[in-house]
Short mmCIF file of C-alpha atoms and ligand atoms in Angstrom, two decimals:
data_model
loop_
_atom_site.label_atom_id
_atom_site.label_comp_id
_atom_site.label_asym_id
_atom_site.label_seq_id
_atom_site.Cartn_x
_atom_site.Cartn_y
_atom_site.Cartn_z
CA MET A 1 218.77 40.47 75.57
CA SER A 2 218.16 43.97 74.17
CA GLY A 3 217.05 45.25 77.57
CA LYS A 4 213.77 46.34 76.01
CA ILE A 5 210.39 45.23 77.31
CA ALA A 6 207.31 44.79 75.10
CA LEU A 7 203.73 44.84 76.37
CA ALA A 8 201.45 42.46 74.53
CA LEU A 9 197.70 42.42 74.15
CA TYR A 10 197.09 38.79 75.03
CA SER A 11 193.72 37.22 74.21
CA GLY A 12 194.77 33.66 75.00
CA GLY A 13 194.30 32.59 71.36
CA LEU A 14 197.04 31.16 69.17
CA ASP A 15 197.80 34.42 67.34
CA SER A 16 198.56 36.29 70.53
CA ILE A 17 200.65 33.39 71.86
CA LEU A 18 202.68 33.44 68.63
CA ALA A 19 203.13 37.22 68.73
CA CYS A 20 204.53 36.96 72.27
CA ARG A 21 206.84 34.09 71.35
CA ILE A 22 208.16 35.72 68.17
CA ILE A 23 209.20 38.76 70.15
CA SER A 24 210.50 36.96 73.23
CA ASP A 25 212.56 34.69 70.94
CA GLN A 26 214.36 37.87 69.82
CA GLY A 27 215.61 38.38 73.37
CA ILE A 28 212.98 40.96 74.32
CA GLU A 29 211.14 40.54 77.57
CA VAL A 30 207.40 40.26 76.90
CA LYS A 31 204.78 41.11 79.49
CA ALA A 32 201.36 40.04 78.32
CA LEU A 33 198.25 41.93 79.35
CA LYS A 34 195.06 39.94 79.51
CA PHE A 35 192.12 42.32 79.68
CA VAL A 36 188.96 41.05 81.30
CA THR A 37 185.44 42.49 81.40
CA PRO A 38 182.08 40.97 82.38
CA PHE A 39 181.74 40.09 78.69
CA PHE A 40 184.90 38.05 78.38
CA ASP A 41 187.22 36.21 80.76
CA HIS A 42 186.02 37.92 83.97
CA HIS A 43 186.07 34.57 85.81
CA LEU A 44 189.88 34.56 85.54
CA LEU A 45 190.01 37.18 88.28
CA ASP A 46 188.85 34.45 90.68
CA VAL A 47 191.76 32.16 89.71
CA ARG A 48 194.37 34.80 88.91
CA ASP A 49 197.44 33.08 90.38
CA VAL A 50 196.66 29.66 88.92
CA TYR A 51 195.99 31.16 85.49
CA CYS A 52 199.16 33.26 85.42
CA ALA A 53 201.28 30.29 86.55
CA GLU A 54 199.73 28.09 83.86
CA ILE A 55 200.57 30.55 81.07
CA ARG A 56 204.11 31.00 82.36
CA ASP A 57 204.65 27.22 82.47
CA LYS A 58 203.08 26.57 79.07
CA TYR A 59 204.44 29.43 76.99
CA GLY A 60 207.26 30.97 78.99
CA PHE A 61 206.02 34.55 79.36
CA GLU A 62 204.45 36.52 82.14
CA VAL A 63 200.76 37.44 81.93
CA HIS A 64 198.98 40.15 83.93
CA LEU A 65 195.20 40.36 84.28
CA VAL A 66 193.77 43.86 83.87
CA ASP A 67 190.13 44.52 84.72
CA LEU A 68 188.71 46.83 82.08
CA SER A 69 185.09 46.59 83.27
CA GLU A 70 184.49 50.20 84.15
CA GLY A 71 185.52 51.80 80.86
CA TYR A 72 184.00 48.95 78.90
CA ILE A 73 180.54 49.24 80.45
CA ASP A 74 180.54 52.94 79.50
CA LEU A 75 181.81 52.19 76.01
CA LEU A 76 178.85 49.95 75.21
CA HIS A 77 176.41 52.83 75.61
CA ASN A 78 177.58 54.39 72.37
CA PRO A 79 180.76 53.12 70.69
CA ALA A 80 182.12 55.70 68.25
CA HIS A 81 182.73 53.12 65.52
CA GLY A 82 179.50 51.20 66.00
CA PHE A 83 178.81 47.52 66.47
CA GLY A 84 179.67 44.41 64.47
CA LYS A 85 177.11 41.77 63.59
CA ASN A 86 175.86 41.49 67.19
CA PHE A 87 176.57 43.78 70.16
CA ASN A 88 180.34 43.62 69.64
CA PRO A 89 182.07 47.00 69.34
CA CYS A 90 185.30 45.40 68.06
CA ILE A 91 187.01 48.55 66.78
CA ASP A 92 186.34 50.59 69.93
CA CYS A 93 187.16 47.55 72.05
CA LYS A 94 190.63 47.38 70.51
CA ILE A 95 191.11 51.12 70.81
CA LEU A 96 190.19 50.95 74.49
CA MET A 97 192.54 48.03 75.16
CA LEU A 98 195.43 49.65 73.31
CA THR A 99 194.84 52.98 75.01
CA ARG A 100 194.97 51.26 78.39
CA ALA A 101 198.05 49.27 77.37
CA ARG A 102 199.80 52.48 76.23
CA GLN A 103 199.00 54.08 79.59
CA LEU A 104 200.58 51.06 81.29
CA LEU A 105 203.86 51.20 79.33
CA SER A 106 205.69 53.22 81.97
CA HIS A 107 204.28 51.10 84.81
CA TYR A 108 205.86 48.02 83.22
CA GLN A 109 208.91 49.97 81.98
CA ALA A 110 208.04 48.81 78.47
CA SER A 111 209.03 50.55 75.21
CA PHE A 112 206.44 49.30 72.75
CA LEU A 113 203.29 47.25 72.23
CA ILE A 114 202.57 44.08 70.27
CA THR A 115 199.36 42.34 69.20
CA GLY A 116 198.59 39.10 67.38
CA GLU A 117 196.50 40.84 64.71
CA VAL A 118 196.69 39.53 61.15
CA LEU A 119 195.95 41.81 58.24
CA GLY A 120 192.65 40.88 56.61
CA GLN A 121 191.75 38.19 59.14
CA ARG A 122 188.55 39.84 60.29
CA PRO A 123 186.31 41.71 57.90
CA MET A 124 185.76 44.77 60.06
CA SER A 125 188.50 45.22 62.62
CA GLN A 126 191.57 43.93 60.76
CA ARG A 127 191.39 45.69 57.41
CA ARG A 128 194.45 47.81 56.61
CA ASP A 129 192.60 51.11 57.03
CA THR A 130 191.03 49.90 60.29
CA LEU A 131 194.37 48.82 61.71
CA ARG A 132 195.65 52.34 61.05
CA LEU A 133 192.56 53.92 62.58
CA ILE A 134 192.94 51.79 65.72
CA GLU A 135 196.61 52.83 66.04
CA ARG A 136 195.74 56.48 65.58
CA ASP A 137 192.75 56.63 67.94
CA SER A 138 194.58 54.75 70.69
CA GLY A 139 197.62 57.03 70.41
CA CYS A 140 199.82 54.03 69.50
CA GLU A 141 201.11 55.08 66.08
CA ASP A 142 204.66 53.83 65.53
CA ILE A 143 204.89 51.99 68.87
CA LEU A 144 202.47 49.21 67.93
CA LEU A 145 204.13 46.24 66.27
CA ARG A 146 202.12 43.34 64.84
CA PRO A 147 204.68 40.54 64.52
CA LEU A 148 202.44 38.18 62.50
CA CYS A 149 201.84 40.63 59.65
CA ALA A 150 204.57 43.26 60.18
CA LYS A 151 206.16 42.60 56.79
CA ARG A 152 202.96 43.81 55.11
CA LEU A 153 202.97 47.05 57.10
CA PRO A 154 205.37 50.01 57.28
CA PRO A 155 208.30 49.49 59.72
CA THR A 156 207.53 50.69 63.22
CA LEU A 157 209.83 52.34 65.76
CA PRO A 158 210.95 49.03 67.37
CA GLU A 159 212.04 47.79 63.93
CA ARG A 160 213.70 51.02 62.75
CA ALA A 161 215.52 51.44 66.07
CA GLY A 162 216.88 47.91 65.77
CA TRP A 163 215.23 46.59 68.95
CA VAL A 164 213.43 44.03 66.79
CA ASP A 165 214.79 42.31 63.69
CA ARG A 166 212.18 42.84 60.95
CA ASP A 167 213.62 39.88 59.01
CA CYS A 168 212.42 37.57 61.77
CA LEU A 169 208.83 38.85 61.62
CA TYR A 170 206.04 37.54 59.37
CA GLY A 171 203.74 38.68 56.60
CA PHE A 172 200.60 36.62 57.22
CA THR A 173 197.34 37.82 55.74
CA GLY A 174 193.77 36.59 55.48
CA ARG A 175 191.57 34.21 57.32
CA GLY A 176 193.51 30.95 56.80
CA ARG A 177 194.99 29.37 59.92
CA ARG A 178 197.61 27.11 58.26
CA PRO A 179 200.59 29.52 58.49
CA GLN A 180 199.95 30.12 62.19
CA ILE A 181 199.57 26.41 62.93
CA ASP A 182 202.77 25.61 61.02
CA LEU A 183 204.61 28.35 62.90
CA ALA A 184 203.29 27.03 66.21
CA HIS A 185 204.71 23.62 65.39
CA ARG A 186 208.07 25.13 64.42
CA LEU A 187 208.17 26.97 67.75
CA GLY A 188 207.26 23.79 69.64
CA ILE A 189 203.86 25.15 70.72
CA THR A 190 201.51 22.19 70.65
CA ASP A 191 199.06 22.99 73.40
CA PHE A 192 196.99 25.94 72.27
CA PRO A 193 193.26 26.66 72.43
CA ALA A 194 190.99 26.04 69.44
CA PRO A 195 189.75 29.28 67.92
CA ALA A 196 186.54 30.03 69.74
CA GLY A 197 184.69 33.13 70.70
CA GLY A 198 185.13 33.78 74.38
CA CYS A 199 183.35 37.12 73.99
CA VAL A 200 179.62 36.97 74.73
CA LEU A 201 179.08 40.16 72.73
CA THR A 202 179.38 38.07 69.57
CA ASP A 203 176.91 35.41 70.75
CA PRO A 204 173.58 36.23 69.06
CA ASN A 205 171.36 35.30 72.02
CA LEU A 206 173.44 36.73 74.83
CA ALA A 207 174.36 39.83 72.84
CA ASP A 208 170.67 40.48 72.23
CA ARG A 209 169.98 40.18 75.96
CA ILE A 210 172.78 42.63 76.77
CA LYS A 211 171.55 45.02 74.08
CA ARG A 212 168.05 44.99 75.60
CA PHE A 213 169.55 45.55 79.02
CA TYR A 214 171.26 48.72 77.72
CA ALA A 215 167.98 49.76 76.10
CA GLY A 216 166.29 49.86 79.53
CA LEU A 217 164.88 46.34 79.90
CA PHE A 218 164.89 46.55 83.70
CA MET A 219 164.26 49.34 86.14
CA LEU A 220 167.89 50.46 86.37
CA GLU A 221 169.53 53.76 85.52
CA PRO A 222 172.44 53.41 83.06
CA GLU A 223 174.80 55.21 85.43
CA GLN A 224 174.09 52.46 87.99
CA PHE A 225 175.40 49.65 85.75
CA GLN A 226 178.11 47.60 87.44
CA ALA A 227 180.20 44.59 86.42
CA ASP A 228 178.07 42.32 88.63
CA ASP A 229 174.90 43.37 86.76
CA PHE A 230 176.35 41.76 83.65
CA ARG A 231 177.66 38.73 85.49
CA LEU A 232 174.10 38.24 86.78
CA LEU A 233 172.60 38.89 83.36
CA LEU A 234 174.57 35.94 81.98
CA VAL A 235 173.49 33.37 84.55
CA GLY A 236 170.25 31.47 85.15
CA ARG A 237 166.68 32.31 84.14
CA GLN A 238 166.01 35.99 83.61
CA LEU A 239 162.61 37.53 84.20
CA ARG A 240 161.21 41.01 83.96
CA LEU A 241 158.45 41.26 86.57
CA PRO A 242 155.54 43.67 86.07
CA GLY A 243 156.84 47.17 86.75
CA GLY A 244 160.26 46.32 85.32
CA HIS A 245 161.80 44.61 88.35
CA TRP A 246 164.63 42.22 87.58
CA LEU A 247 164.51 38.65 88.90
CA ILE A 248 167.15 35.97 88.33
CA LEU A 249 166.56 32.31 89.14
CA GLY A 250 169.32 29.69 89.36
CA ARG A 251 168.76 26.52 87.34
CA ASN A 252 171.10 24.32 89.34
CA GLU A 253 173.33 24.38 92.40
CA ARG A 254 176.25 25.95 90.55
CA GLU A 255 174.08 28.82 89.30
CA ASN A 256 172.51 29.23 92.74
CA ASP A 257 176.00 29.62 94.22
CA LYS A 258 176.97 32.17 91.58
CA ILE A 259 173.82 34.21 92.13
CA ARG A 260 174.48 34.27 95.86
CA ALA A 261 178.10 35.27 95.29
CA PHE A 262 177.14 38.19 93.01
CA ALA A 263 174.39 39.48 95.33
CA GLY A 264 174.82 43.04 96.54
CA GLU A 265 173.69 44.74 99.76
CA ASP A 266 170.55 46.01 98.12
CA ASP A 267 169.46 42.73 96.54
CA TRP A 268 166.88 40.38 97.98
CA LEU A 269 167.55 36.64 97.93
CA LEU A 270 164.80 34.01 98.11
CA HIS A 271 164.93 30.22 98.36
CA MET A 272 162.98 27.32 99.80
CA PRO A 273 164.61 26.28 103.07
CA THR A 274 163.00 22.84 103.19
CA ARG A 275 162.96 21.81 99.52
CA PRO A 276 165.61 21.84 96.78
CA GLY A 277 165.05 24.57 94.20
CA PRO A 278 166.30 27.83 92.79
CA THR A 279 167.95 30.69 94.56
CA ALA A 280 166.26 33.83 93.28
CA LEU A 281 167.72 37.32 93.33
CA MET A 282 165.67 40.50 93.02
CA ARG A 283 168.19 43.09 91.88
CA ARG A 284 168.28 46.34 93.87
CA ALA A 285 164.93 45.53 95.45
CA GLY A 286 165.98 47.17 98.71
CA GLN A 287 166.21 50.52 96.95
CA LEU A 288 163.41 50.05 94.41
CA LEU A 289 160.78 48.14 96.39
CA SER A 290 161.24 48.51 100.15
CA ALA A 291 158.25 50.25 101.72
CA THR A 292 156.59 50.94 98.35
CA ALA A 293 153.04 50.07 97.35
CA ASN A 294 154.45 47.40 94.99
CA GLU A 295 156.54 45.57 97.55
CA ALA A 296 154.01 42.93 98.62
CA GLU A 297 152.92 42.12 95.07
CA ALA A 298 156.45 41.86 93.62
CA LEU A 299 157.57 39.73 96.55
CA ALA A 300 154.58 37.40 96.15
CA LEU A 301 155.36 36.92 92.45
CA ALA A 302 159.04 36.23 93.10
CA ALA A 303 158.24 33.77 95.88
CA GLY A 304 155.65 32.06 93.65
CA LEU A 305 158.31 31.60 90.99
CA VAL A 306 160.74 30.07 93.47
CA VAL A 307 158.08 27.49 94.42
CA ARG A 308 157.17 26.91 90.75
CA TYR A 309 160.78 25.95 89.94
CA GLY A 310 161.34 24.13 93.25
CA LYS A 311 161.37 20.35 93.50
CA LYS A 312 157.96 18.77 93.24
CA THR A 313 156.43 16.93 96.17
CA GLY A 314 155.54 13.56 94.61
CA ASP A 315 154.22 14.65 91.23
CA GLN A 316 152.62 17.79 92.67
CA ARG A 317 153.81 21.35 92.64
CA ALA A 318 152.69 21.97 96.17
CA ALA A 319 152.77 25.22 98.10
CA GLY A 320 155.79 25.72 100.34
CA GLU A 321 157.83 28.04 102.50
CA VAL A 322 160.16 30.64 101.01
CA LEU A 323 162.88 32.39 102.98
CA LEU A 324 163.51 36.02 102.08
CA GLU A 325 166.99 37.32 102.90
CA GLN A 326 167.50 41.08 103.02
CA ALA A 327 170.40 43.21 104.23
CA ASP A 328 168.70 43.79 107.57
CA GLY A 329 167.39 40.29 108.25
CA GLN A 330 165.30 37.35 107.11
CA ARG A 331 161.60 36.70 106.78
CA LEU A 332 159.80 33.38 106.26
CA LEU A 333 156.91 33.46 103.80
CA SER A 334 154.50 30.58 104.52
CA ASP A 335 152.23 28.60 102.28
CA VAL A 336 153.43 30.20 99.01
CA ALA A 337 151.59 28.75 96.00
CA PRO A 338 153.52 28.06 92.77
CA LEU A 339 152.95 30.72 90.14
CA SER A 340 151.08 29.49 87.10
CA ASP A 341 153.14 29.18 83.89
CA THR A 342 150.60 31.13 81.89
CA ILE A 343 151.13 34.12 84.15
CA PHE A 344 154.91 34.37 83.98
CA GLN A 345 155.82 33.03 80.51
CA PRO A 346 155.63 36.53 78.97
CA TRP A 347 158.07 37.81 81.61
CA ILE A 348 160.90 35.49 80.57
CA VAL A 349 163.74 37.43 78.92
S1 SF4 B 401 185.11 39.97 69.81
FE1 SF4 B 401 184.72 40.97 71.78
S2 SF4 B 401 186.72 41.02 72.80
FE2 SF4 B 401 187.11 40.63 70.63
S3 SF4 B 401 187.47 42.65 69.74
FE3 SF4 B 401 185.31 42.19 69.46
S4 SF4 B 401 184.27 43.09 71.22
FE4 SF4 B 401 186.47 42.97 71.73
#
């Protein structure tokens, strides 16, 4: 062992697994950082210990989850290097992750950083000039080693100082996956995830919803945005009620549970106590609606939607009771009629 420690940016994909293994096979301790935000991998925070143990058992290195939500939510307002095809700010995303990783070097007593990037693999964020820009803007020049394509790039400090043997690094380029898959087999790595986008910012539909959210879709001030807003934005049916109020309806029990789990102090929850159906959440209604002239109308619409999506009685959508849960108590709304589809269809986001 060289006594050196490397911090890795670990996405969970094959390239980052290989980067970690290449370096740890040189006797360097690798600590992998898995960044999470509401837009990718946030659910891992709920299963942190199980996830970290699984990675250690499968691949032999230690992984640490780092919640990057706060800086990331700000970043999406106006990324300096713009967006990719959807709402994905890939260049600024990498700069943010590397900046955070650099700041964590001393915490982990690490000397340098590694990533699984491959020159030319992605059209925007992995071009040679972009790789250099990312290094520069994150303050990682010379301490960022990319083991999969290092032989195509100038030697970095870890190579020149002899901590890492450059001859045992690789010179992969381009979009092909064959060299990485062959290397995985040579290293005995057989269980690795298929390449798939775990980042919702690259999903055309969800990215568009998030973009509209940033553009002021609901009655929320940008400085109020929190991680749970985006977790809620990605679950269930989304509706913009007249006046801009935000309503979320669960489509099944799992979504109902999630909605309830993400509810804040200021949110109102509605459901039918005597019939199966959606849990609805009116975001920040306590602050935006309580004791206003719009309260009764907005509440009636939300309750009508809960009944509309509730289980039918026979083949009828009959009126029913809806329980409203607020921070300071509960209220039963009786004889709520289902809202007509023609009324609310234009409100669906
Ligand atoms: S796809 Fe998502 S997580 Fe990956 S670099 Fe782009 S914005 Fe970041």
